[in-house]
PDB file of C-alpha atoms in Angstrom:
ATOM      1  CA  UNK T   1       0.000   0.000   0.000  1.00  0.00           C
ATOM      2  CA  UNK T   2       1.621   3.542  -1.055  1.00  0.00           C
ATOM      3  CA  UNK T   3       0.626   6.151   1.594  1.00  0.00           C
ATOM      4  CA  UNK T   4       2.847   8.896  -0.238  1.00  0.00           C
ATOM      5  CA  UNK T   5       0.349  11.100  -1.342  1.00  0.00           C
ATOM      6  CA  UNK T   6      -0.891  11.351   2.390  1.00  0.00           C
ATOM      7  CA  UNK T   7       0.842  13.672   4.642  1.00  0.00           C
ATOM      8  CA  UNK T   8       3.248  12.046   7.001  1.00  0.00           C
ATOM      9  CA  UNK T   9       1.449  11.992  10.106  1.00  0.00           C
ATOM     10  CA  UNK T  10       3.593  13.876  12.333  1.00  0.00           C
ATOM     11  CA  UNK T  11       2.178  16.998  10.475  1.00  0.00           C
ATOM     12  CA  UNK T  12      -0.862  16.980  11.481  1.00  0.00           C
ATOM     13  CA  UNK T  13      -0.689  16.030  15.328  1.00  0.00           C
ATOM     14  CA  UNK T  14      -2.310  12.565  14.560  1.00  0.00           C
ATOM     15  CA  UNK T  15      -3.972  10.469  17.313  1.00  0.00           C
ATOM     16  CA  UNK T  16      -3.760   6.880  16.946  1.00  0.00           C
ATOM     17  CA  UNK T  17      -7.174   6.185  16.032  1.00  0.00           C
ATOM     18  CA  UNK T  18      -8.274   5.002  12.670  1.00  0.00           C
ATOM     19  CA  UNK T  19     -11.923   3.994  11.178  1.00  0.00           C
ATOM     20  CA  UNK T  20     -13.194   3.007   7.852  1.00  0.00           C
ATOM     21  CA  UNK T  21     -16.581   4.323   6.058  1.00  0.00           C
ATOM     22  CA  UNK T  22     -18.044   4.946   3.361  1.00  0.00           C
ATOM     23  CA  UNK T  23     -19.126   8.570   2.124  1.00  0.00           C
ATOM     24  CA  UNK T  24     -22.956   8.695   1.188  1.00  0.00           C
ATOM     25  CA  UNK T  25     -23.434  10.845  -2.529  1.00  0.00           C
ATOM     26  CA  UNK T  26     -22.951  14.235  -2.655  1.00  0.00           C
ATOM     27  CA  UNK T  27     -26.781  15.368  -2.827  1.00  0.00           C
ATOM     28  CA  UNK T  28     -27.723  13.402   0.235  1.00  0.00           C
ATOM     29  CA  UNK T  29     -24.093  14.057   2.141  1.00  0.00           C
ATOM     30  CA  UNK T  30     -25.067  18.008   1.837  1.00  0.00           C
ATOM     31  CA  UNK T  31     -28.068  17.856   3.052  1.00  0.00           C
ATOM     32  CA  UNK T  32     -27.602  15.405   6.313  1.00  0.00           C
ATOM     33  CA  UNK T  33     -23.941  17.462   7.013  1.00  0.00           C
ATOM     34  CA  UNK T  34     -26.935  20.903   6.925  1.00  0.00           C
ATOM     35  CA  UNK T  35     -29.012  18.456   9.025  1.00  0.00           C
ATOM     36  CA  UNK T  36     -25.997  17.655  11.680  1.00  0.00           C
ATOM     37  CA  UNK T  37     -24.616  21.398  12.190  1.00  0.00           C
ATOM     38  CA  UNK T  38     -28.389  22.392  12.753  1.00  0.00           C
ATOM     39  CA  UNK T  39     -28.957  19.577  15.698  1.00  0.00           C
ATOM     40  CA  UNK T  40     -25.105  19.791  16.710  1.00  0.00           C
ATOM     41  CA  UNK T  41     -23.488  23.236  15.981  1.00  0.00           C
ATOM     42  CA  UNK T  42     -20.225  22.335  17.315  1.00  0.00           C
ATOM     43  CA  UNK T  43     -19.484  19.278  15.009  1.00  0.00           C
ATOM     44  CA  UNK T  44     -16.312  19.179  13.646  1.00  0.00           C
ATOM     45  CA  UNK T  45     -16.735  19.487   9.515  1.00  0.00           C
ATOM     46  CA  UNK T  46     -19.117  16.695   9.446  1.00  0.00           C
ATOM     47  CA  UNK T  47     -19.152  14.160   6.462  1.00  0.00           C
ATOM     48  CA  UNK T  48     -22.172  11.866   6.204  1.00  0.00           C
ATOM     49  CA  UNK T  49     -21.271   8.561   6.064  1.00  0.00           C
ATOM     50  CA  UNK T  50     -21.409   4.919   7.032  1.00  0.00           C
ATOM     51  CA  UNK T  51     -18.718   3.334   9.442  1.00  0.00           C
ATOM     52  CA  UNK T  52     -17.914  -0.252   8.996  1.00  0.00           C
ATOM     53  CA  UNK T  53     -14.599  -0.404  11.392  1.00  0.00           C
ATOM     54  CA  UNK T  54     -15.403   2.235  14.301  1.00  0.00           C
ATOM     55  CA  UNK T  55     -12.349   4.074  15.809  1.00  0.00           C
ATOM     56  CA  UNK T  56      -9.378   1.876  16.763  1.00  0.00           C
ATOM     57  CA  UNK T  57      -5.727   1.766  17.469  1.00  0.00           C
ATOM     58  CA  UNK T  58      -4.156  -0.327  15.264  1.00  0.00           C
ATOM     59  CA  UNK T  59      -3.476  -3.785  16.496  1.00  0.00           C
ATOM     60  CA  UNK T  60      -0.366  -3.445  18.915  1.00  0.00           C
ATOM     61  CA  UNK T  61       2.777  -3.589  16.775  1.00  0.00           C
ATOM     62  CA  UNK T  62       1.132  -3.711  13.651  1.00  0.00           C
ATOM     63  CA  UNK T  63       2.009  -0.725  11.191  1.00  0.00           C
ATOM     64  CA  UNK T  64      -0.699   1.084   8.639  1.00  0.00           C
ATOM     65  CA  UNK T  65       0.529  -0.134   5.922  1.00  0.00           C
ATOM     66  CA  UNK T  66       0.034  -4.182   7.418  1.00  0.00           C
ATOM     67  CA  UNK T  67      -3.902  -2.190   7.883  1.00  0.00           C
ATOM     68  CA  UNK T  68      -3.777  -1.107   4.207  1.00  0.00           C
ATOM     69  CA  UNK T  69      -2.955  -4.138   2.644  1.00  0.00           C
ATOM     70  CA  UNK T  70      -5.675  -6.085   4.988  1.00  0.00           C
ATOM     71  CA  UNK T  71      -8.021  -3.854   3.603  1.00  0.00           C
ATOM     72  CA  UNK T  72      -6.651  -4.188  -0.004  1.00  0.00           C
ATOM     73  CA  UNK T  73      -6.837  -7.866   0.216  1.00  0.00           C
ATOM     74  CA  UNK T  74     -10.079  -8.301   2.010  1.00  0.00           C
ATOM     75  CA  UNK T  75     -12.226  -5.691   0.452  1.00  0.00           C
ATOM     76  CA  UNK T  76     -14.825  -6.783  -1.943  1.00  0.00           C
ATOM     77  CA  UNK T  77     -14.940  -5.551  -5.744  1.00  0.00           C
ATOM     78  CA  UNK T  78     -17.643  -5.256  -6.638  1.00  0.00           C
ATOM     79  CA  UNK T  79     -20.844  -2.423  -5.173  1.00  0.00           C
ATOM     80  CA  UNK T  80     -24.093  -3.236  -3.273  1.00  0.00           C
ATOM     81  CA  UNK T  81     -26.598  -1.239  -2.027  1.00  0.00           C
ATOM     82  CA  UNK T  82     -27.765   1.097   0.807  1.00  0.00           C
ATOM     83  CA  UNK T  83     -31.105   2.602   1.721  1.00  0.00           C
ATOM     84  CA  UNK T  84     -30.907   5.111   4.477  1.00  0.00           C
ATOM     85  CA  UNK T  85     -34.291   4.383   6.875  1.00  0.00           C
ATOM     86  CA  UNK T  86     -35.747   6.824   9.835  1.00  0.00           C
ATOM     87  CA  UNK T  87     -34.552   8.561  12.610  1.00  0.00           C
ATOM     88  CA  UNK T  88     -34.173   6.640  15.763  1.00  0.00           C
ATOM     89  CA  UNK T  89     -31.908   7.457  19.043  1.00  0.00           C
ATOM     90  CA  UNK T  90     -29.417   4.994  20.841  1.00  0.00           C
ATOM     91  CA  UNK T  91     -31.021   4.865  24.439  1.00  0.00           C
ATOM     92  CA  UNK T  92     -27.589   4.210  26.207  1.00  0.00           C
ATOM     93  CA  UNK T  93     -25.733   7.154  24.137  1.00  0.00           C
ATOM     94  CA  UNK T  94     -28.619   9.309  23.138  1.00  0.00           C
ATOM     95  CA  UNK T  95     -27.173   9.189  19.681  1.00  0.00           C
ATOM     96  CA  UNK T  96     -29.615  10.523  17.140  1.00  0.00           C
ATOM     97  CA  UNK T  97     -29.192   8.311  13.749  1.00  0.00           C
ATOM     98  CA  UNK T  98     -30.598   7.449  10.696  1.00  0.00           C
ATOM     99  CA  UNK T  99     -31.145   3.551  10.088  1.00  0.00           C
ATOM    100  CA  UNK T 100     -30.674   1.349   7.446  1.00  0.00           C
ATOM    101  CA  UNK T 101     -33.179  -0.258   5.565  1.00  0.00           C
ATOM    102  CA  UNK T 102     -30.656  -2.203   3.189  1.00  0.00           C
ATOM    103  CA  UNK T 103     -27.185  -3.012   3.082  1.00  0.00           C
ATOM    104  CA  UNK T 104     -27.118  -3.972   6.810  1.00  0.00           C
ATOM    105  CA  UNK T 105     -25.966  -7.702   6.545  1.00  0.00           C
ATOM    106  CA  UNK T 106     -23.371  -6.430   4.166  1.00  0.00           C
ATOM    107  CA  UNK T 107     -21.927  -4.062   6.162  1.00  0.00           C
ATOM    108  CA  UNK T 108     -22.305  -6.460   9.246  1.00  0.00           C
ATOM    109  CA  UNK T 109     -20.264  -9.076   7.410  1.00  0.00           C
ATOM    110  CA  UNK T 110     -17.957  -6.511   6.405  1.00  0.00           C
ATOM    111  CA  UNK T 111     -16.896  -5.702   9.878  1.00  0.00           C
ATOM    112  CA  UNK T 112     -16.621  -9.375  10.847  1.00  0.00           C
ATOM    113  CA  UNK T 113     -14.410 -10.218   8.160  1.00  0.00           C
ATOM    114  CA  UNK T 114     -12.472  -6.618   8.601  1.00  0.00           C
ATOM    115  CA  UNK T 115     -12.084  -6.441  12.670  1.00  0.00           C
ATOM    116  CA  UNK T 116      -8.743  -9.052  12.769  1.00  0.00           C
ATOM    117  CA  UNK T 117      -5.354  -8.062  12.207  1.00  0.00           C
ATOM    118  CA  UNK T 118      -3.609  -4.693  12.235  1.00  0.00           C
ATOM    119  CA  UNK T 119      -7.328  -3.526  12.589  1.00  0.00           C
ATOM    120  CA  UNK T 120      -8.640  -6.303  15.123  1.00  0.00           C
ATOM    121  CA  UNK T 121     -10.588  -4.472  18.125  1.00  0.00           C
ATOM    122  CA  UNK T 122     -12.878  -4.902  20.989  1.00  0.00           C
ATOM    123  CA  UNK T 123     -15.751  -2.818  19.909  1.00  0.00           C
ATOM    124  CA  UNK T 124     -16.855  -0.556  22.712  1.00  0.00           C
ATOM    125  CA  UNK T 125     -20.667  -0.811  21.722  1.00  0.00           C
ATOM    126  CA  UNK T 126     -22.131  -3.680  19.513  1.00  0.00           C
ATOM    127  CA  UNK T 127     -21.868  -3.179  15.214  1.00  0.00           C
ATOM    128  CA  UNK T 128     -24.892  -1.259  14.478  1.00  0.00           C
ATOM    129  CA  UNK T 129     -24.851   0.590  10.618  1.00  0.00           C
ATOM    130  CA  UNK T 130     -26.277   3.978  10.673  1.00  0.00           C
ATOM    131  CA  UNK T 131     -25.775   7.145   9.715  1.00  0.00           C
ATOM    132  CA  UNK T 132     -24.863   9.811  12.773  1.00  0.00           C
ATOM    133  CA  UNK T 133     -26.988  13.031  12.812  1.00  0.00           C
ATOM    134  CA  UNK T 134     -26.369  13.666  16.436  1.00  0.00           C
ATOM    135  CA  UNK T 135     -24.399  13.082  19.595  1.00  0.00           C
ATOM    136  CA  UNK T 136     -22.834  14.624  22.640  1.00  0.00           C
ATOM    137  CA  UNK T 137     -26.145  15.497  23.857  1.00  0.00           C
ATOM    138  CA  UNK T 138     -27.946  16.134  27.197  1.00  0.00           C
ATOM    139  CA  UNK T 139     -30.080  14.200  28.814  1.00  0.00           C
ATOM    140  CA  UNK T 140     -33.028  16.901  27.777  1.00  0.00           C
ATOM    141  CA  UNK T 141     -31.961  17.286  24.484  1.00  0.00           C
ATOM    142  CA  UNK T 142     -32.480  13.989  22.438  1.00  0.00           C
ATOM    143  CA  UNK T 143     -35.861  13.701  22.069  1.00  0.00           C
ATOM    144  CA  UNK T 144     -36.145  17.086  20.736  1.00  0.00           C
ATOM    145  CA  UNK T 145     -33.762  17.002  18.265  1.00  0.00           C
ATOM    146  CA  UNK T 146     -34.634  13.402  17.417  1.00  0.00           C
ATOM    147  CA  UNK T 147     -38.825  15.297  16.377  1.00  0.00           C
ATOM    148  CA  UNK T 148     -36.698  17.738  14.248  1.00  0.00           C
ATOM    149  CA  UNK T 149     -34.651  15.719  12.507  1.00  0.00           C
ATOM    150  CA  UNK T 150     -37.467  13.259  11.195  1.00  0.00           C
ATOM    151  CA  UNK T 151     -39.394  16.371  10.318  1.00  0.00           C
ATOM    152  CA  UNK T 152     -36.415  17.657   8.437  1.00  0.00           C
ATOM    153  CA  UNK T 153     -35.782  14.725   7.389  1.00  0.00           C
ATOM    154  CA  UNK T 154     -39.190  14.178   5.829  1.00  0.00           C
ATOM    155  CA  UNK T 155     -38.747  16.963   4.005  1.00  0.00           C
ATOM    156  CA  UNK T 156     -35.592  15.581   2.008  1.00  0.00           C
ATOM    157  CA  UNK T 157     -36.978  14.846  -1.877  1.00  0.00           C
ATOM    158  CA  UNK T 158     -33.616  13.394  -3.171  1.00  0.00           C
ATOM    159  CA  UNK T 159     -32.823   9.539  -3.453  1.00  0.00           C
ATOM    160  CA  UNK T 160     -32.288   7.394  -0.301  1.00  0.00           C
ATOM    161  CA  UNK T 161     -30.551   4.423  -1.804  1.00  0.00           C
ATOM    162  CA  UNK T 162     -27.180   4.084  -3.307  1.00  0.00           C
ATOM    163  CA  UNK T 163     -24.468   2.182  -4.290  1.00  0.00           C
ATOM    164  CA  UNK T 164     -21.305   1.540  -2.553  1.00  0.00           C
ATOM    165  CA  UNK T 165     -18.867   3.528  -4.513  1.00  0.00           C
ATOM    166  CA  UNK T 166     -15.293   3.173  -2.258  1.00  0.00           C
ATOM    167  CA  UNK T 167     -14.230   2.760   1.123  1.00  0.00           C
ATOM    168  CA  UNK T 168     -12.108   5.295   2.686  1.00  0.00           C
ATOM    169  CA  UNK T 169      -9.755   4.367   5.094  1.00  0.00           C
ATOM    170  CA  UNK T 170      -9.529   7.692   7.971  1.00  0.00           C
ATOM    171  CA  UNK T 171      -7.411   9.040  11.073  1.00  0.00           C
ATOM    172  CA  UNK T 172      -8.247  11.311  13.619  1.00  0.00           C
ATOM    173  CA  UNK T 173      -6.137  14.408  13.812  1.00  0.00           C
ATOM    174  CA  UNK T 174      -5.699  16.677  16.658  1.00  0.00           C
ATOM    175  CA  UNK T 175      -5.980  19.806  14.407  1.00  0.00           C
ATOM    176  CA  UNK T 176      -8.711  18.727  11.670  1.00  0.00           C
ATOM    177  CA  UNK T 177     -10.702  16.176  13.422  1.00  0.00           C
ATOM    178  CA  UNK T 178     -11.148  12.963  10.923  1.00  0.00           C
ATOM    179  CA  UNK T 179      -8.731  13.053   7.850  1.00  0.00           C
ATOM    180  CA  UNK T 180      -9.048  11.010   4.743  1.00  0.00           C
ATOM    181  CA  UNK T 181      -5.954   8.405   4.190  1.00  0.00           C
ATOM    182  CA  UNK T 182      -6.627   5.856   1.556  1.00  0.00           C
ATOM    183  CA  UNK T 183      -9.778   5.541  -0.611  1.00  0.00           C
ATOM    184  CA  UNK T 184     -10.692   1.521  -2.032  1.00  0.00           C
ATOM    185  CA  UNK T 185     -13.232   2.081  -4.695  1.00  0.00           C
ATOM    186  CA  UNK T 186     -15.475  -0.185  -5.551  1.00  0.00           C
ATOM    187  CA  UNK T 187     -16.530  -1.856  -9.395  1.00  0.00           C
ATOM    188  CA  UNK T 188     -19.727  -0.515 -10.389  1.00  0.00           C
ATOM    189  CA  UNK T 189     -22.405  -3.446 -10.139  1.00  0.00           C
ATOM    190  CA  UNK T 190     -22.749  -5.242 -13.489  1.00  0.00           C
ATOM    191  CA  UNK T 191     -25.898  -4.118 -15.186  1.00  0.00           C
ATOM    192  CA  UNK T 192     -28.305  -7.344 -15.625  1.00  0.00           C
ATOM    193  CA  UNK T 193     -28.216  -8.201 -19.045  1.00  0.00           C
ATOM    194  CA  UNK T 194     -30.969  -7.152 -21.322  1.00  0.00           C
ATOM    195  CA  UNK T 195     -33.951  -9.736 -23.062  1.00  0.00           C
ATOM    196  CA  UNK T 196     -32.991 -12.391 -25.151  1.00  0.00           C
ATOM    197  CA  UNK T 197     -33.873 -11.469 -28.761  1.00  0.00           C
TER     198      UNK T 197
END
């Protein structure tokens, strides 16, 4: 795996804490990142997307390029699809979050197959896909925010469902929050062929 075109970590004040997602499209990313700052005005540049490996050190004495060629390797080819559901709220984290309504066994089997090696964690909370539109809230505050956000959310008139298009590979920075590292795109799903003439 060639890191080059990264900056070398020291520049940025890196933590060591690394996740992979997947970006949703641009139309819907826009208009859940509006979404986000409006429930949670002190996010840090928020980018709507799906995590399949939540934040982790690296497996002790492994090195990120042993966790880029894991992913290389393991990674599927080819694209499937994701429908983003309604708003719900984790009860334990008061989390607001919008579900899936496909794609979650794919993702689910993606993190099994992911979590071992350099990336191999204990998982603080149990694998649950979503998409985050909210957290670090009070007690008081989740409910509330959970009623605006389906009635924003209701108002959204773009698509819901998409295809997997890459898999981006991310650190957390002191300085800029969640940085971009390496980005494993995905084939485009074969179209099914046409009728037999």
């Amino acid at each position: 795996m060639d890191l080059s075109p990264v900056t070398p970590v020291t520049d940025l004040g890196c933590l060591d804490s690394f996740a992979l997602v997947t970006y949703l499209p641009e139309s819907l990313r826009l208009f859940l990142d509006d979404l986000r700052l409006s429930l949670e005005p002190n996010a840090v540049s928020p980018r709507a997307h799906v995590t399949v490996l939540p934040p982790r050190p690296l497996a002790k004495g492994a090195t990120l390029a042993q966790a880029g060629n894991l992913l290389a390797e393991k990674l599927p080819r080819t694209s499937f699809e994701i429908a983003v559901g309604g708003v719900e709220v984790f009860a334990d984290t008061r989390v607001i979050y919008l579900a899936l309504d496909a794609g979650w066994d794919e993702l689910q089997g993606l993190h099994r197959l992911l979590n071992t090696g350099a990336l191999a964690a204990a998982d603080r909370f149990a694998f649950h896909p979503h998409v985050t539109l909210a957290q670090n809230l009070g007690p008081a505050d989740a409910a509330g925010l959970a009623e605006v956000a389906s009635a924003a959310w209701a108002r959204f008139s773009g698509p819901r469902r998409f295809w997997v298009e890459n898999f981006t590979l991310v650190q957390n920075t002191t300085e800029l929050g969640w940085r971009d590292l390496v980005e494993y795109p995905m084939l485009p799903t074969p179209a099914l062929p046409g009728p037999i003439r």
